[in-house]
PDB file of C-alpha atoms in Angstrom:
ATOM      1  CA  MET A 280      29.948   0.044-311.637  1.00 38.00           C
ATOM      2  CA  ASN A 281      30.671  -3.684-311.753  1.00 44.00           C
ATOM      3  CA  ILE A 282      32.948  -4.626-308.870  1.00 44.00           C
ATOM      4  CA  ASP A 283      32.790  -8.372-309.402  1.00 43.00           C
ATOM      5  CA  HIS A 284      35.260  -8.666-312.243  1.00 45.00           C
ATOM      6  CA  GLU A 285      38.408 -10.671-311.702  1.00 53.00           C
ATOM      7  CA  HIS A 286      40.602  -7.674-310.938  1.00 63.00           C
ATOM      8  CA  SER A 287      38.422  -6.342-308.093  1.00 74.00           C
ATOM      9  CA  PRO A 288      40.000  -6.276-304.625  1.00 89.00           C
ATOM     10  CA  LEU A 289      38.904  -9.118-302.381  1.00 91.00           C
ATOM     11  CA  TYR A 290      37.191  -6.759-299.950  1.00 92.00           C
ATOM     12  CA  ALA A 291      35.067  -5.350-302.807  1.00 91.00           C
ATOM     13  CA  LYS A 292      33.918  -8.844-303.781  1.00 92.00           C
ATOM     14  CA  VAL A 293      32.953  -9.634-300.198  1.00 94.00           C
ATOM     15  CA  GLU A 294      31.207  -6.276-299.887  1.00 93.00           C
ATOM     16  CA  ALA A 295      29.257  -6.890-303.103  1.00 91.00           C
ATOM     17  CA  ALA A 296      28.213 -10.381-302.031  1.00 93.00           C
ATOM     18  CA  LEU A 297      26.916  -9.209-298.662  1.00 94.00           C
ATOM     19  CA  ALA A 298      25.225  -6.149-300.212  1.00 90.00           C
ATOM     20  CA  ALA A 299      23.424  -8.449-302.652  1.00 89.00           C
ATOM     21  CA  GLU A 300      22.156 -10.614-299.803  1.00 90.00           C
ATOM     22  CA  ILE A 301      20.924  -7.514-297.982  1.00 85.00           C
ATOM     23  CA  SER A 302      19.185  -6.269-301.130  1.00 81.00           C
ATOM     24  CA  ALA A 303      17.505  -9.643-301.658  1.00 82.00           C
ATOM     25  CA  ALA A 304      16.479  -9.762-297.956  1.00 81.00           C
ATOM     26  CA  THR A 305      18.433 -12.980-297.493  1.00 89.00           C
ATOM     27  CA  LEU A 306      19.870 -10.846-294.706  1.00 90.00           C
ATOM     28  CA  PRO A 307      16.719  -8.888-293.722  1.00 87.00           C
ATOM     29  CA  PRO A 308      16.677  -5.521-291.912  1.00 82.00           C
ATOM     30  CA  GLY A 309      17.483  -5.919-288.222  1.00 81.00           C
ATOM     31  CA  SER A 310      19.141  -9.293-288.636  1.00 90.00           C
ATOM     32  CA  GLN A 311      22.617  -9.927-287.288  1.00 92.00           C
ATOM     33  CA  LEU A 312      25.473 -10.778-289.607  1.00 94.00           C
ATOM     34  CA  PRO A 313      27.297 -14.039-288.866  1.00 93.00           C
ATOM     35  CA  PRO A 314      30.328 -13.679-286.578  1.00 93.00           C
ATOM     36  CA  GLU A 315      33.472 -12.315-288.183  1.00 93.00           C
ATOM     37  CA  ASP A 316      35.323 -15.635-287.944  1.00 94.00           C
ATOM     38  CA  ARG A 317      32.524 -17.432-289.779  1.00 94.00           C
ATOM     39  CA  LEU A 318      32.507 -14.824-292.543  1.00 95.00           C
ATOM     40  CA  ILE A 319      36.290 -15.089-292.864  1.00 95.00           C
ATOM     41  CA  GLU A 320      35.961 -18.837-293.275  1.00 94.00           C
ATOM     42  CA  ARG A 321      33.101 -18.534-295.751  1.00 94.00           C
ATOM     43  CA  PHE A 322      34.878 -16.090-298.055  1.00 94.00           C
ATOM     44  CA  SER A 323      38.418 -17.409-297.438  1.00 94.00           C
ATOM     45  CA  VAL A 324      39.800 -13.944-296.786  1.00 94.00           C
ATOM     46  CA  SER A 325      41.930 -12.301-294.136  1.00 95.00           C
ATOM     47  CA  ARG A 326      40.555 -10.498-291.111  1.00 95.00           C
ATOM     48  CA  THR A 327      41.826  -7.199-292.562  1.00 95.00           C
ATOM     49  CA  THR A 328      39.939  -7.833-295.812  1.00 95.00           C
ATOM     50  CA  MET A 329      36.732  -8.731-293.998  1.00 95.00           C
ATOM     51  CA  ARG A 330      36.897  -5.650-291.784  1.00 94.00           C
ATOM     52  CA  LYS A 331      37.437  -3.429-294.837  1.00 94.00           C
ATOM     53  CA  ALA A 332      34.335  -4.935-296.480  1.00 94.00           C
ATOM     54  CA  ILE A 333      32.253  -4.371-293.350  1.00 94.00           C
ATOM     55  CA  GLU A 334      33.633  -0.845-292.996  1.00 92.00           C
ATOM     56  CA  ASN A 335      32.434  -0.069-296.526  1.00 90.00           C
ATOM     57  CA  LEU A 336      28.985  -1.512-295.811  1.00 90.00           C
ATOM     58  CA  VAL A 337      28.772   0.709-292.718  1.00 86.00           C
ATOM     59  CA  ALA A 338      29.752   3.743-294.807  1.00 82.00           C
ATOM     60  CA  ARG A 339      26.996   2.878-297.298  1.00 80.00           C
ATOM     61  CA  GLY A 340      24.452   2.692-294.472  1.00 77.00           C
ATOM     62  CA  LEU A 341      23.692  -0.971-295.140  1.00 84.00           C
ATOM     63  CA  VAL A 342      24.893  -2.298-291.788  1.00 87.00           C
ATOM     64  CA  GLU A 343      25.546  -0.889-288.353  1.00 84.00           C
ATOM     65  CA  ILE A 344      27.919  -1.990-285.622  1.00 86.00           C
ATOM     66  CA  ARG A 345      26.395  -2.153-282.146  1.00 82.00           C
ATOM     67  CA  ARG A 346      29.058  -2.092-279.489  1.00 80.00           C
ATOM     68  CA  GLY A 347      29.265  -5.351-277.587  1.00 83.00           C
ATOM     69  CA  LYS A 348      26.522  -6.954-279.695  1.00 85.00           C
ATOM     70  CA  GLY A 349      27.730  -7.375-283.269  1.00 89.00           C
ATOM     71  CA  THR A 350      26.997  -6.152-286.784  1.00 92.00           C
ATOM     72  CA  PHE A 351      23.373  -5.810-287.909  1.00 90.00           C
ATOM     73  CA  VAL A 352      21.610  -5.043-291.160  1.00 88.00           C
ATOM     74  CA  ALA A 353      20.425  -1.453-290.955  1.00 81.00           C
ATOM     75  CA  GLN A 354      16.793  -0.512-291.329  1.00 75.00           C
ATOM     76  CA  PRO A 355      16.191   1.333-294.629  1.00 71.00           C
ATOM     77  CA  LYS A 356      15.874   5.074-294.181  1.00 73.00           C
ATOM     78  CA  ILE A 357      12.513   6.749-294.484  1.00 78.00           C
ATOM     79  CA  ILE A 358      12.582   9.749-296.810  1.00 76.00           C
ATOM     80  CA  GLN A 359      10.115  12.350-295.579  1.00 79.00           C
ATOM     81  CA  GLU A 360       9.327  15.471-297.539  1.00 79.00           C
ATOM     82  CA  LEU A 361       8.850  18.727-295.655  1.00 79.00           C
ATOM     83  CA  ALA A 362       6.223  20.234-297.920  1.00 80.00           C
ATOM     84  CA  GLU A 363       3.206  20.930-295.726  1.00 85.00           C
ATOM     85  CA  LEU A 364       2.035  20.792-292.124  1.00 88.00           C
ATOM     86  CA  THR A 365       1.279  17.161-291.349  1.00 88.00           C
ATOM     87  CA  GLY A 366       1.429  14.922-288.310  1.00 88.00           C
ATOM     88  CA  PHE A 367       3.407  11.718-287.780  1.00 90.00           C
ATOM     89  CA  VAL A 368       0.462   9.436-288.529  1.00 90.00           C
ATOM     90  CA  GLU A 369      -0.274  11.218-291.806  1.00 90.00           C
ATOM     91  CA  ASP A 370       3.408  11.144-292.759  1.00 87.00           C
ATOM     92  CA  MET A 371       3.852   7.433-292.133  1.00 87.00           C
ATOM     93  CA  GLN A 372       0.579   6.445-293.793  1.00 88.00           C
ATOM     94  CA  ALA A 373       1.588   8.407-296.896  1.00 84.00           C
ATOM     95  CA  LEU A 374       4.812   6.386-296.987  1.00 81.00           C
ATOM     96  CA  GLY A 375       3.001   3.068-296.634  1.00 83.00           C
ATOM     97  CA  ARG A 376       4.160   2.526-293.041  1.00 84.00           C
ATOM     98  CA  SER A 377       2.016   1.489-290.094  1.00 89.00           C
ATOM     99  CA  PRO A 378       2.151   4.214-287.390  1.00 92.00           C
ATOM    100  CA  THR A 379       1.610   3.554-283.689  1.00 93.00           C
ATOM    101  CA  ALA A 380       2.399   5.408-280.478  1.00 95.00           C
ATOM    102  CA  GLN A 381       3.290   4.735-276.864  1.00 95.00           C
ATOM    103  CA  LEU A 382       2.332   7.324-274.255  1.00 97.00           C
ATOM    104  CA  LEU A 383       5.152   7.700-271.737  1.00 96.00           C
ATOM    105  CA  ASP A 384       3.966  10.616-269.622  1.00 97.00           C
ATOM    106  CA  LYS A 385       1.378  13.384-269.390  1.00 97.00           C
ATOM    107  CA  GLN A 386       1.452  16.052-266.720  1.00 97.00           C
ATOM    108  CA  ILE A 387       0.974  19.712-265.940  1.00 98.00           C
ATOM    109  CA  VAL A 388       4.320  21.537-265.771  1.00 98.00           C
ATOM    110  CA  ALA A 389       5.525  25.107-265.455  1.00 98.00           C
ATOM    111  CA  ALA A 390       6.505  26.513-268.844  1.00 97.00           C
ATOM    112  CA  ASP A 391      10.177  27.380-269.090  1.00 97.00           C
ATOM    113  CA  ALA A 392      11.276  30.401-271.113  1.00 97.00           C
ATOM    114  CA  ASP A 393      11.360  28.531-274.450  1.00 96.00           C
ATOM    115  CA  VAL A 394       7.973  26.858-274.026  1.00 97.00           C
ATOM    116  CA  ALA A 395       6.410  30.096-272.784  1.00 98.00           C
ATOM    117  CA  ARG A 396       7.746  32.015-275.771  1.00 97.00           C
ATOM    118  CA  GLN A 397       6.514  29.445-278.281  1.00 97.00           C
ATOM    119  CA  LEU A 398       3.017  29.239-276.758  1.00 98.00           C
ATOM    120  CA  ALA A 399       2.848  33.002-276.112  1.00 97.00           C
ATOM    121  CA  VAL A 400       2.178  32.600-272.377  1.00 96.00           C
ATOM    122  CA  PRO A 401       3.995  34.094-269.380  1.00 97.00           C
ATOM    123  CA  SER A 402       7.047  32.163-268.217  1.00 95.00           C
ATOM    124  CA  GLY A 403       6.095  29.831-265.400  1.00 96.00           C
ATOM    125  CA  SER A 404       2.529  29.400-266.644  1.00 96.00           C
ATOM    126  CA  LEU A 405       1.112  25.906-266.238  1.00 98.00           C
ATOM    127  CA  VAL A 406       0.951  23.947-269.486  1.00 98.00           C
ATOM    128  CA  MET A 407       0.304  20.321-270.427  1.00 98.00           C
ATOM    129  CA  ARG A 408       3.358  18.267-271.388  1.00 98.00           C
ATOM    130  CA  ILE A 409       2.837  14.995-273.262  1.00 98.00           C
ATOM    131  CA  GLN A 410       5.702  12.596-273.983  1.00 98.00           C
ATOM    132  CA  ARG A 411       5.299   9.809-276.527  1.00 97.00           C
ATOM    133  CA  VAL A 412       7.337   7.408-278.613  1.00 96.00           C
ATOM    134  CA  ARG A 413       6.161   7.247-282.233  1.00 95.00           C
ATOM    135  CA  LEU A 414       6.731   4.016-284.133  1.00 93.00           C
ATOM    136  CA  ALA A 415       6.628   2.997-287.788  1.00 89.00           C
ATOM    137  CA  ASP A 416       6.072  -0.707-288.451  1.00 84.00           C
ATOM    138  CA  GLY A 417       6.857  -1.320-284.788  1.00 86.00           C
ATOM    139  CA  ILE A 418      10.223   0.483-284.861  1.00 86.00           C
ATOM    140  CA  ALA A 419      10.722   3.554-282.635  1.00 91.00           C
ATOM    141  CA  MET A 420      11.230   6.503-284.974  1.00 92.00           C
ATOM    142  CA  SER A 421      10.788   9.548-282.777  1.00 95.00           C
ATOM    143  CA  PHE A 422      10.465  10.689-279.198  1.00 97.00           C
ATOM    144  CA  ASP A 423       7.933  13.533-279.086  1.00 97.00           C
ATOM    145  CA  GLU A 424       7.526  16.092-276.352  1.00 97.00           C
ATOM    146  CA  THR A 425       4.338  18.098-276.909  1.00 98.00           C
ATOM    147  CA  TYR A 426       3.309  21.206-275.006  1.00 98.00           C
ATOM    148  CA  LEU A 427      -0.263  22.512-275.092  1.00 98.00           C
ATOM    149  CA  PRO A 428      -1.986  25.408-273.317  1.00 97.00           C
ATOM    150  CA  ARG A 429      -3.386  23.960-270.100  1.00 97.00           C
ATOM    151  CA  GLU A 430      -7.080  24.380-270.962  1.00 96.00           C
ATOM    152  CA  ILE A 431      -6.894  22.443-274.218  1.00 97.00           C
ATOM    153  CA  GLY A 432      -4.218  20.071-272.922  1.00 97.00           C
ATOM    154  CA  GLU A 433      -6.424  18.842-270.092  1.00 97.00           C
ATOM    155  CA  LYS A 434      -9.073  17.937-272.686  1.00 97.00           C
ATOM    156  CA  VAL A 435      -6.664  16.256-275.076  1.00 97.00           C
ATOM    157  CA  VAL A 436      -5.207  13.919-272.430  1.00 97.00           C
ATOM    158  CA  THR A 437      -8.630  12.449-271.677  1.00 97.00           C
ATOM    159  CA  HIS A 438      -8.317  10.592-274.998  1.00 97.00           C
ATOM    160  CA  ASP A 439      -6.311   7.481-275.837  1.00 96.00           C
ATOM    161  CA  LEU A 440      -3.119   9.113-277.098  1.00 95.00           C
ATOM    162  CA  ASP A 441      -1.689   5.748-278.105  1.00 94.00           C
ATOM    163  CA  ALA A 442      -4.355   5.654-280.801  1.00 92.00           C
ATOM    164  CA  GLU A 443      -5.599   9.199-281.447  1.00 94.00           C
ATOM    165  CA  PRO A 444      -3.257  11.779-283.050  1.00 94.00           C
ATOM    166  CA  ILE A 445      -3.179  15.135-281.294  1.00 96.00           C
ATOM    167  CA  PHE A 446      -3.549  17.026-284.588  1.00 95.00           C
ATOM    168  CA  ALA A 447      -6.729  15.072-285.336  1.00 95.00           C
ATOM    169  CA  LEU A 448      -8.113  15.817-281.864  1.00 96.00           C
ATOM    170  CA  LEU A 449      -7.375  19.531-282.106  1.00 97.00           C
ATOM    171  CA  GLU A 450      -9.033  19.850-285.487  1.00 96.00           C
ATOM    172  CA  GLY A 451     -11.782  17.247-285.381  1.00 95.00           C
ATOM    173  CA  LYS A 452     -12.792  17.265-281.724  1.00 96.00           C
ATOM    174  CA  TYR A 453     -12.027  20.768-280.492  1.00 96.00           C
ATOM    175  CA  ASP A 454     -12.523  22.888-283.628  1.00 96.00           C
ATOM    176  CA  LEU A 455      -8.974  24.250-283.650  1.00 97.00           C
ATOM    177  CA  PRO A 456      -7.889  24.139-287.304  1.00 96.00           C
ATOM    178  CA  LEU A 457      -4.146  24.191-287.776  1.00 96.00           C
ATOM    179  CA  THR A 458      -3.249  26.868-290.294  1.00 96.00           C
ATOM    180  CA  GLU A 459       0.562  26.974-290.351  1.00 95.00           C
ATOM    181  CA  ALA A 460       3.681  26.040-288.409  1.00 95.00           C
ATOM    182  CA  GLN A 461       7.214  27.191-287.804  1.00 95.00           C
ATOM    183  CA  TYR A 462       9.946  24.544-288.019  1.00 93.00           C
ATOM    184  CA  ARG A 463      13.450  24.588-286.632  1.00 94.00           C
ATOM    185  CA  LEU A 464      15.647  21.573-287.362  1.00 93.00           C
ATOM    186  CA  GLU A 465      19.101  20.776-286.005  1.00 94.00           C
ATOM    187  CA  ALA A 466      21.359  17.788-285.436  1.00 93.00           C
ATOM    188  CA  VAL A 467      21.911  16.890-281.774  1.00 95.00           C
ATOM    189  CA  SER A 468      23.233  13.997-279.705  1.00 95.00           C
ATOM    190  CA  ALA A 469      20.693  11.814-277.939  1.00 95.00           C
ATOM    191  CA  THR A 470      20.473  12.464-274.216  1.00 96.00           C
ATOM    192  CA  PRO A 471      20.100   9.380-271.999  1.00 95.00           C
ATOM    193  CA  ASP A 472      16.314   9.851-271.770  1.00 95.00           C
ATOM    194  CA  VAL A 473      15.891  10.264-275.528  1.00 95.00           C
ATOM    195  CA  ALA A 474      18.274   7.364-276.211  1.00 94.00           C
ATOM    196  CA  GLN A 475      16.286   5.072-273.924  1.00 94.00           C
ATOM    197  CA  ALA A 476      13.014   6.017-275.599  1.00 94.00           C
ATOM    198  CA  LEU A 477      14.443   5.400-279.078  1.00 92.00           C
ATOM    199  CA  ALA A 478      16.423   2.268-278.133  1.00 88.00           C
ATOM    200  CA  VAL A 479      19.735   3.765-279.283  1.00 87.00           C
ATOM    201  CA  ASP A 480      23.030   4.466-277.535  1.00 87.00           C
ATOM    202  CA  PRO A 481      23.345   7.776-275.648  1.00 91.00           C
ATOM    203  CA  GLY A 482      25.135  10.255-277.858  1.00 93.00           C
ATOM    204  CA  SER A 483      23.663   8.817-281.069  1.00 90.00           C
ATOM    205  CA  ALA A 484      22.824  11.338-283.790  1.00 91.00           C
ATOM    206  CA  VAL A 485      19.217  12.510-283.813  1.00 94.00           C
ATOM    207  CA  PHE A 486      17.299  15.203-285.643  1.00 94.00           C
ATOM    208  CA  LEU A 487      15.624  17.655-283.302  1.00 96.00           C
ATOM    209  CA  ILE A 488      12.662  19.407-284.880  1.00 94.00           C
ATOM    210  CA  GLU A 489      11.058  22.188-282.893  1.00 97.00           C
ATOM    211  CA  ARG A 490       7.627  22.827-284.361  1.00 96.00           C
ATOM    212  CA  THR A 491       5.143  25.452-283.282  1.00 97.00           C
ATOM    213  CA  SER A 492       1.720  25.036-284.870  1.00 97.00           C
ATOM    214  CA  TYR A 493      -0.793  27.862-285.080  1.00 97.00           C
ATOM    215  CA  THR A 494      -4.556  28.030-285.273  1.00 96.00           C
ATOM    216  CA  VAL A 495      -6.789  30.799-286.595  1.00 96.00           C
ATOM    217  CA  GLY A 496      -5.580  34.300-285.720  1.00 95.00           C
ATOM    218  CA  HIS A 497      -1.954  33.129-285.688  1.00 95.00           C
ATOM    219  CA  ARG A 498      -2.503  31.768-282.172  1.00 97.00           C
ATOM    220  CA  PRO A 499       0.096  29.182-281.119  1.00 97.00           C
ATOM    221  CA  ILE A 500      -1.695  26.047-279.963  1.00 97.00           C
ATOM    222  CA  ASP A 501       0.893  23.246-280.074  1.00 98.00           C
ATOM    223  CA  TYR A 502       4.652  23.332-279.462  1.00 98.00           C
ATOM    224  CA  GLU A 503       6.646  20.147-280.016  1.00 97.00           C
ATOM    225  CA  LYS A 504      10.181  18.893-279.663  1.00 97.00           C
ATOM    226  CA  LEU A 505      10.452  15.955-282.049  1.00 96.00           C
ATOM    227  CA  HIS A 506      13.556  13.776-281.722  1.00 97.00           C
ATOM    228  CA  TYR A 507      13.948  11.583-284.819  1.00 95.00           C
ATOM    229  CA  ARG A 508      16.496   8.780-285.146  1.00 92.00           C
ATOM    230  CA  GLY A 509      19.180  10.104-287.468  1.00 89.00           C
ATOM    231  CA  ASP A 510      19.935   6.640-288.820  1.00 83.00           C
ATOM    232  CA  LEU A 511      16.357   5.916-289.878  1.00 83.00           C
ATOM    233  CA  ILE A 512      15.045   9.057-291.526  1.00 86.00           C
ATOM    234  CA  SER A 513      16.046  11.763-293.979  1.00 84.00           C
ATOM    235  CA  PHE A 514      14.179  14.992-294.613  1.00 84.00           C
ATOM    236  CA  VAL A 515      13.905  16.573-298.040  1.00 85.00           C
ATOM    237  CA  THR A 516      12.251  19.713-299.329  1.00 84.00           C
ATOM    238  CA  ARG A 517      11.917  21.584-302.607  1.00 84.00           C
ATOM    239  CA  LEU A 518      12.997  25.212-302.875  1.00 82.00           C
ATOM    240  CA  ALA A 519      12.057  27.774-305.513  1.00 86.00           C
ATOM    241  CA  ARG A 520      14.550  30.456-306.429  1.00 89.00           C
ATOM    242  CA  ARG A 521      13.307  34.025-306.306  1.00 86.00           C
ATOM    243  CA  PRO A 522      13.389  35.633-309.779  1.00 88.00           C
ATOM    244  CA  ARG A 523      16.264  38.059-310.165  1.00 83.00           C
ATOM    245  CA  GLU A 524      15.306  41.663-310.637  1.00 79.00           C
ATOM    246  CA  ARG A 525      16.289  43.079-313.981  1.00 75.00           C
ATOM    247  CA  SER A 526      18.428  46.171-313.800  1.00 64.00           C
TER     248      SER A 526
END
């Protein structure tokens, strides 16, 4: 729809002009928009008109308002398909992004009821917990909390986990082929720890994926809590409909 004709509301013309600059990367992702007063002067519009234009850009996901900082061009969302069991590095490479990681913590902990159930060990058993931030093109995308049975976990953490994916280590180094996984996805608010790791405000929307991966014999070998930034990624899948039985 053309919103630049002479009868368009002023806010729509301002919105279209700024959207065009974002599309052309004149205003690149992550850059800050000029102050409101400067935009008002540039477009010769009222403050109400300018705020309506910005409000529409926010609704379209093109800009984001950071409290106390200003309005910034949003990073384009990554569209990730949930079609097969893959790791973060494989996912980002398939999308043409450059994946990196930052190890935050690795330690032996007592498995709580959820971790114990997912790894099929008694509650209170000692397991390895690994916490990492995963980045795409240098931008924090997810905060990952990985739990491994202690025996394999103690081997995995001897490697450089900033550079070596855990899936690749399990399969290539320790002969533990991953055969399938169970996913559980829900929308949650970022806790202070997750928010700090992802460089977002506490309470921001994040996707929480709980993934239990299995090796041969349907043995659980890797349980993860993956916290993805809700503003930077979307998940899609394809579903087949079961044929209806003929009566």
